CSV table of C-alpha atoms in Angstrom, one decimal:
chain,number,residue,atom,x,y,z
A,429,MET,CA,0.0,0.0,0.0
A,430,GLU,CA,1.4,3.4,-1.0
A,431,LYS,CA,2.5,5.5,2.0
A,432,LYS,CA,0.8,8.8,2.6
A,433,ARG,CA,3.1,11.6,1.5
A,434,SER,CA,4.2,14.0,4.3
A,435,GLU,CA,3.1,17.6,4.1
A,436,TRP,CA,6.7,18.8,4.4
A,437,VAL,CA,7.5,17.4,1.0
A,438,ASP,CA,5.0,19.8,-0.6
A,439,PHE,CA,6.5,22.6,1.5
A,440,THR,CA,10.0,21.7,0.2
A,441,ARG,CA,8.7,21.6,-3.3
A,442,GLY,CA,7.2,25.1,-2.8
A,443,ILE,CA,10.6,26.4,-1.7
A,444,ALA,CA,12.3,24.7,-4.6
A,445,ILE,CA,10.0,26.2,-7.2
A,446,PHE,CA,10.5,29.6,-5.6
A,447,LEU,CA,14.2,29.2,-6.1
A,448,VAL,CA,13.6,28.2,-9.7
A,449,VAL,CA,11.6,31.4,-10.4
A,450,PHE,CA,14.3,33.4,-8.6
A,451,GLY,CA,17.0,31.8,-10.6
A,452,HIS,CA,15.3,32.5,-14.0
A,453,VAL,CA,14.6,36.1,-13.1
A,454,ASN,CA,18.2,36.5,-12.0
A,455,LEU,CA,19.4,34.9,-15.2
A,456,GLY,CA,17.2,37.1,-17.4
A,457,CYS,CA,18.7,40.2,-15.7
A,458,PHE,CA,22.2,38.8,-16.2
A,459,PHE,CA,21.8,38.5,-19.9
A,460,CYS,CA,20.2,41.9,-20.2
A,461,PRO,CA,22.7,44.6,-21.4
A,462,ALA,CA,21.0,47.2,-19.2
A,463,PHE,CA,22.4,45.5,-16.1
A,464,GLU,CA,26.0,45.0,-17.3
A,465,SER,CA,27.4,46.8,-14.3
A,466,ALA,CA,25.9,44.2,-12.0
A,467,HIS,CA,27.0,41.2,-14.1
A,468,ASP,CA,29.5,39.8,-11.6
A,469,PHE,CA,27.0,39.9,-8.8
A,470,LEU,CA,24.2,38.3,-10.9
A,471,TYR,CA,26.6,35.7,-12.3
A,472,THR,CA,27.8,34.6,-8.8
A,473,GLN,CA,24.2,34.3,-7.7
A,474,HIS,CA,23.5,32.3,-10.8
A,475,LEU,CA,26.4,29.9,-10.3
A,476,ILE,CA,25.6,29.2,-6.6
A,477,LEU,CA,21.8,28.8,-7.1
A,478,TYR,CA,22.2,26.6,-10.2
A,479,SER,CA,24.7,24.4,-8.4
A,480,PHE,CA,21.8,22.8,-6.4
A,481,HIS,CA,18.3,24.0,-7.3
A,482,MET,CA,17.6,21.5,-10.0
A,483,PRO,CA,19.3,18.6,-8.2
A,484,LEU,CA,17.0,19.5,-5.3
A,485,PHE,CA,14.0,19.1,-7.5
A,486,PHE,CA,15.2,15.7,-8.7
A,487,MET,CA,15.7,14.7,-5.1
A,488,ILE,CA,12.2,15.8,-4.2
A,489,SER,CA,10.8,13.7,-7.1
A,490,GLY,CA,12.9,10.8,-6.0
A,491,PHE,CA,11.8,11.1,-2.4
A,492,ILE,CA,8.1,11.1,-3.5
A,493,TYR,CA,8.8,8.0,-5.7
A,494,GLY,CA,10.3,6.3,-2.6
A,495,TYR,CA,6.9,6.4,-1.0
A,496,LYS,CA,5.4,4.3,-3.8
A,497,LYS,CA,4.9,0.7,-4.2
A,498,THR,CA,7.7,-0.5,-6.6
A,499,ASN,CA,7.2,-4.3,-6.6
A,500,TYR,CA,5.0,-4.0,-9.8
A,501,ASN,CA,3.8,-6.7,-12.1
A,502,LEU,CA,4.2,-6.0,-15.8
A,503,CYS,CA,0.7,-4.5,-16.2
A,504,GLU,CA,1.2,-2.2,-13.2
A,505,LEU,CA,4.6,-1.1,-14.6
A,506,LYS,CA,3.0,-0.2,-18.0
A,507,LYS,CA,0.3,1.7,-16.2
A,508,ALA,CA,2.8,3.7,-14.1
A,509,LEU,CA,4.9,4.6,-17.1
A,510,THR,CA,1.8,5.6,-19.2
A,511,GLY,CA,0.7,7.8,-16.3
A,512,LYS,CA,4.1,9.6,-16.2
A,513,LEU,CA,3.9,10.1,-20.0
A,514,ILE,CA,0.5,11.7,-19.7
A,515,ALA,CA,1.4,13.8,-16.6
A,516,LEU,CA,4.8,15.1,-17.9
A,517,GLY,CA,4.6,14.5,-21.7
A,518,ILE,CA,1.5,16.5,-22.5
A,519,PRO,CA,2.4,19.7,-20.7
A,520,TYR,CA,6.0,19.3,-22.0
A,521,PHE,CA,5.1,19.2,-25.7
A,522,ILE,CA,2.3,21.8,-25.6
A,523,PHE,CA,4.4,24.3,-23.7
A,524,SER,CA,7.6,23.6,-25.6
A,525,ILE,CA,5.8,24.5,-28.8
A,526,THR,CA,4.1,27.5,-27.2
A,527,LEU,CA,7.5,28.8,-25.9
A,528,TYR,CA,9.1,28.1,-29.3
A,529,LEU,CA,6.5,30.3,-31.0
A,530,PHE,CA,6.8,32.9,-28.3
A,531,LYS,CA,10.6,33.1,-28.7
A,532,TYR,CA,10.2,33.2,-32.5
A,533,LEU,CA,7.8,36.2,-32.3
A,534,ILE,CA,10.0,38.2,-29.9
A,535,GLY,CA,13.2,37.3,-31.8
A,536,GLY,CA,14.8,35.0,-29.3
A,537,ASP,CA,17.6,32.7,-30.5
A,538,ASP,CA,15.6,29.5,-29.7
A,539,TYR,CA,13.6,29.9,-32.9
A,540,LEU,CA,16.8,28.8,-34.7
A,541,LEU,CA,15.9,25.3,-33.7
A,542,SER,CA,14.6,23.3,-36.6
A,543,TRP,CA,11.0,22.2,-36.6
A,544,GLN,CA,12.4,18.6,-36.7
A,545,ASP,CA,14.2,19.3,-33.4
A,546,LEU,CA,11.1,20.8,-31.9
A,547,PHE,CA,8.6,18.1,-32.8
A,548,PHE,CA,11.0,15.1,-32.3
A,549,GLN,CA,12.5,16.9,-29.2
A,550,ILE,CA,16.1,16.1,-30.1
A,551,LYS,CA,17.0,19.3,-28.2
A,552,PRO,CA,14.5,20.3,-25.4
A,553,VAL,CA,13.3,23.9,-25.5
A,554,GLU,CA,14.8,26.0,-22.7
A,555,TYR,CA,14.0,25.1,-19.1
A,556,TYR,CA,11.3,22.6,-20.1
A,557,TRP,CA,14.2,20.1,-20.3
A,558,PHE,CA,13.5,19.2,-16.7
A,559,LEU,CA,10.1,17.5,-17.6
A,560,TYR,CA,11.7,15.6,-20.4
A,561,ILE,CA,14.7,14.3,-18.3
A,562,LEU,CA,12.5,13.6,-15.3
A,563,PHE,CA,10.2,11.4,-17.5
A,564,LEU,CA,13.2,9.5,-18.8
A,565,ILE,CA,14.6,9.0,-15.3
A,566,PHE,CA,11.2,7.7,-14.1
A,567,CYS,CA,11.2,5.2,-17.0
A,568,ILE,CA,14.7,4.0,-16.3
A,569,VAL,CA,14.3,3.7,-12.5
A,570,GLU,CA,10.8,2.0,-12.8
A,571,VAL,CA,12.2,-0.6,-15.2
A,572,LEU,CA,15.3,-1.3,-13.2
A,573,ASP,CA,13.3,-1.6,-10.0
A,574,TYR,CA,10.9,-4.0,-11.8
A,575,VAL,CA,13.8,-6.1,-13.2
A,576,PHE,CA,16.1,-6.3,-10.2
A,577,LYS,CA,13.7,-5.7,-7.2
A,578,ASN,CA,16.8,-4.8,-5.1
A,579,ASP,CA,17.6,-1.2,-4.2
A,580,PHE,CA,21.3,-1.8,-3.7
A,581,THR,CA,21.7,-3.5,-7.1
A,582,VAL,CA,19.9,-0.6,-8.9
A,583,PHE,CA,21.9,2.0,-6.9
A,584,VAL,CA,25.2,0.4,-8.0
A,585,ILE,CA,24.1,0.3,-11.7
A,586,LEU,CA,23.0,4.0,-11.5
A,587,LEU,CA,26.2,5.0,-9.7
A,588,VAL,CA,28.3,3.3,-12.5
A,589,ILE,CA,26.2,5.2,-15.1
A,590,THR,CA,26.7,8.5,-13.2
A,591,VAL,CA,30.5,8.1,-12.7
A,592,SER,CA,30.8,7.1,-16.4
A,593,GLY,CA,28.9,10.2,-17.4
A,594,TRP,CA,31.3,12.3,-15.3
A,595,ASN,CA,34.3,11.0,-17.3
A,596,PHE,CA,32.8,10.4,-20.7
A,597,THR,CA,30.4,12.9,-22.1
A,598,THR,CA,28.6,11.9,-25.3
A,599,GLY,CA,27.6,15.4,-26.4
A,600,VAL,CA,24.0,14.2,-26.6
A,601,PHE,CA,22.0,16.4,-24.2
A,602,LEU,CA,19.5,13.6,-23.2
A,603,PHE,CA,22.2,11.0,-22.4
A,604,ASP,CA,24.5,13.4,-20.5
A,605,GLU,CA,21.7,15.0,-18.5
A,606,VAL,CA,20.1,11.7,-17.5
A,607,SER,CA,23.5,10.3,-16.4
A,608,ASN,CA,24.2,13.3,-14.3
A,609,ARG,CA,20.7,13.7,-12.7
A,610,ILE,CA,19.5,10.2,-12.1
A,611,ILE,CA,21.7,9.6,-9.1
A,612,PHE,CA,20.1,12.5,-7.2
A,613,PHE,CA,16.7,10.9,-7.9
A,614,TYR,CA,17.7,7.5,-6.6
A,615,LEU,CA,19.6,8.7,-3.6
A,616,ALA,CA,16.4,10.5,-2.5
A,617,LYS,CA,14.4,7.4,-3.1
A,618,LEU,CA,16.7,5.6,-0.7
A,619,LEU,CA,16.4,8.5,1.7
A,620,ALA,CA,12.6,8.0,1.7
A,621,ARG,CA,13.2,4.4,2.9
A,622,ARG,CA,15.4,5.8,5.7
A,623,PRO,CA,13.8,9.1,6.8
A,624,GLU,CA,15.5,9.0,10.2
A,625,LEU,CA,18.6,10.4,8.4
A,626,LEU,CA,16.8,13.7,8.1
A,627,ARG,CA,17.0,13.9,11.9
A,628,ASN,CA,20.7,13.2,12.0
A,629,ASN,CA,22.1,16.6,13.1
A,630,ILE,CA,25.7,15.6,12.7
A,631,LEU,CA,25.1,14.7,9.1
A,632,ILE,CA,23.2,17.9,8.4
A,633,ILE,CA,25.8,20.2,10.0
A,634,SER,CA,28.6,18.4,8.2
A,635,CYS,CA,26.8,18.9,4.8
A,636,ILE,CA,26.2,22.6,5.5
A,637,ILE,CA,29.9,23.1,6.5
A,638,ALA,CA,31.0,21.3,3.3
A,639,PHE,CA,28.8,23.5,1.2
A,640,LEU,CA,30.0,26.7,2.8
A,641,VAL,CA,33.7,25.6,2.4
A,642,LEU,CA,33.0,24.8,-1.3
A,643,CYS,CA,31.4,28.2,-1.8
A,644,HIS,CA,34.3,29.9,-0.1
A,645,THR,CA,36.8,28.2,-2.3
A,646,GLY,CA,34.8,29.1,-5.4
A,647,ALA,CA,33.9,25.5,-6.2
A,648,TYR,CA,30.6,26.7,-7.7
A,649,ASN,CA,32.6,28.0,-10.6
A,650,GLU,CA,34.2,24.6,-11.3
A,651,THR,CA,33.4,22.4,-14.3
A,652,SER,CA,34.2,19.2,-12.4
A,653,ALA,CA,31.1,17.0,-12.4
A,654,SER,CA,32.1,15.1,-9.3
A,655,LEU,CA,32.6,18.4,-7.4
A,656,ASN,CA,29.3,19.7,-8.7
A,657,PHE,CA,27.7,16.6,-7.4
A,658,ILE,CA,29.2,17.0,-3.9
A,659,MET,CA,28.1,20.6,-3.8
A,660,ALA,CA,24.6,19.8,-4.9
A,661,ILE,CA,24.1,17.0,-2.3
A,662,SER,CA,25.8,19.0,0.5
A,663,ILE,CA,23.1,21.7,0.4
A,664,SER,CA,20.0,19.8,-1.0
A,665,PHE,CA,20.0,17.3,1.8
A,666,PRO,CA,20.1,19.9,4.6
A,667,ILE,CA,17.4,21.9,2.8
A,668,MET,CA,15.1,18.8,2.8
A,669,ALA,CA,16.1,18.1,6.5
A,670,VAL,CA,15.3,21.6,7.6
A,671,CYS,CA,12.1,21.7,5.7
A,672,SER,CA,11.0,18.5,7.4
A,673,ARG,CA,11.2,20.2,10.7
A,674,ILE,CA,9.3,23.4,10.0
A,675,LYS,CA,6.2,23.9,12.1
A,676,THR,CA,3.3,22.7,10.0
A,677,GLY,CA,0.8,25.1,11.5
A,678,SER,CA,2.7,28.3,10.6
A,679,ARG,CA,1.5,30.6,7.8
A,680,PHE,CA,4.9,30.3,6.2
A,681,PHE,CA,4.6,26.6,6.0
A,682,GLN,CA,1.0,26.6,4.8
A,683,TYR,CA,1.8,29.1,2.1
A,684,PHE,CA,4.7,27.3,0.5
A,685,SER,CA,3.1,23.9,1.1
A,686,THR,CA,0.2,25.2,-1.1
A,687,ALA,CA,2.6,26.5,-3.6
A,688,GLY,CA,4.3,23.1,-3.7
A,689,LYS,CA,0.9,21.6,-4.8
A,690,ARG,CA,0.8,24.1,-7.7
A,691,THR,CA,4.3,23.5,-8.9
A,692,MET,CA,3.4,22.6,-12.5
A,693,PRO,CA,1.6,25.9,-13.5
A,694,ILE,CA,4.3,28.0,-11.8
A,695,TYR,CA,7.0,26.0,-13.6
A,696,LEU,CA,5.4,26.1,-17.0
A,697,LEU,CA,4.3,29.7,-17.0
A,698,HIS,CA,6.9,31.7,-15.0
A,699,GLY,CA,9.6,31.9,-17.7
A,700,PRO,CA,7.7,33.7,-20.5
A,701,ILE,CA,6.0,35.9,-17.9
A,702,ALA,CA,9.4,37.0,-16.5
A,703,THR,CA,10.6,37.8,-20.0
A,704,ILE,CA,7.5,39.9,-20.8
A,705,VAL,CA,7.8,41.8,-17.6
A,706,ARG,CA,11.5,42.6,-18.2
A,707,MET,CA,10.8,43.7,-21.8
A,708,SER,CA,7.9,45.8,-20.8
A,709,LEU,CA,9.8,47.6,-18.1
A,710,LEU,CA,12.7,48.3,-20.5
A,711,HIS,CA,10.3,49.5,-23.2
A,712,ILE,CA,8.9,52.2,-20.9
A,713,GLY,CA,12.4,53.3,-19.8
A,714,ILE,CA,12.8,51.6,-16.4
A,715,ASP,CA,16.3,50.1,-16.1
A,716,SER,CA,16.6,49.9,-12.3
A,717,LEU,CA,17.8,46.4,-11.3
A,718,PRO,CA,15.9,46.3,-8.0
A,719,VAL,CA,12.7,47.3,-9.7
A,720,HIS,CA,13.2,44.6,-12.4
A,721,PHE,CA,14.0,42.0,-9.9
A,722,ILE,CA,11.1,42.7,-7.5
A,723,THR,CA,8.6,43.2,-10.2
A,724,GLY,CA,9.7,40.2,-12.2
A,725,MET,CA,9.6,37.9,-9.1
A,726,ALA,CA,6.2,39.2,-8.0
A,727,VAL,CA,4.5,38.8,-11.4
A,728,ALA,CA,6.3,35.5,-12.4
A,729,TRP,CA,5.3,34.0,-9.0
A,730,PHE,CA,1.7,35.2,-8.5
A,731,LEU,CA,0.4,35.3,-12.1
A,732,PRO,CA,0.8,31.5,-12.8
A,733,VAL,CA,-1.0,30.7,-9.5
A,734,TYR,CA,-3.8,33.1,-10.4
A,735,THR,CA,-4.0,31.6,-13.9
A,736,TRP,CA,-4.2,28.1,-12.4
A,737,LYS,CA,-7.0,29.2,-10.0
A,738,LEU,CA,-8.9,30.7,-12.9
A,739,ALA,CA,-8.5,27.6,-15.0
A,740,SER,CA,-9.5,25.2,-12.2
A,741,ARG,CA,-12.9,26.8,-12.0
A,742,TRP,CA,-14.1,25.1,-15.2
A,743,LYS,CA,-13.9,21.5,-16.0
A,744,TYR,CA,-11.1,20.5,-18.4
A,745,SER,CA,-9.6,24.1,-18.5
A,746,ASP,CA,-6.7,22.9,-16.3
A,747,PHE,CA,-6.0,20.0,-18.6
A,748,LEU,CA,-2.8,21.6,-19.8
A,749,PHE,CA,-1.4,21.6,-16.3
A,750,TYR,CA,-2.8,18.3,-15.0
A,751,PRO,CA,-3.8,16.0,-17.9
A,752,LEU,CA,-3.7,13.0,-15.6
A,753,LYS,CA,-6.7,14.3,-13.9
A,754,TYR,CA,-8.7,13.6,-17.0
A,755,LEU,CA,-6.8,10.9,-18.8
A,756,LYS,CA,-6.4,7.8,-16.7
A,757,PRO,CA,-4.0,5.1,-17.9
A,758,LYS,CA,-5.6,1.6,-18.1
């Protein structure tokens, strides 16, 4: 029987999606010539945040997966994979095409992708790569769990894949990203089986110290895949541990827990919204970095949530965000 998911996982996911929005607003400002004087500051923020915010998301997904029943028969496996294809694939393809057209209309360089790349998804469009890679990781892990039915065996296989990926890159985006990200997913799955580790203060403090030392030495600016892995784990694990201890009755907890349940619309919509806000402010002559950052964050955060609330009022109107609500795998 599937275990009930803890509320704090939704809270952690809410914090993680906030960091994603923050990171993309920051990155948009970094690439904007109007803020050239602040490039060093924006770039440092970018490197530190990007060293862990997507690994954190993969770990949250893996932790949720760890709650699930994994001793499937073949029919259950097919149903699980079909469900993931519907839940992740439909939003991915629809919003990839939408973002492609948006970038084409505003003159972004992503329109240089060929239509073959777009429809066959040889190269994912912008930040929607996460949905694509997450789906592939789900498929690989589900199949390996089905075949071997042993966590340690699967972990060793995935560790070999990951270490191989660190040393031999193929140049193929999908292969390289899966090999680098899948270990975060599976480690969190194992963590879900041993949640008492989230209460291990010595481990938490050690990880935080390691992260601070790596930041101090400028490790976030390194290209070493193994060092990037250590840095990502050393902060993602403490974030999850701290989030698991936040008082559930607080408004802060309830707010981000609710945001965590609306991750998909925020993730899918915030990027184009942040771009439109930045372009609009520049068009009317506003080139203050604080104004751009605060306005971009506010609109990119709140407007997707409002859009989802509006869409959820009518049946089928939220299909783009949650297609599995209407299409049930058999």
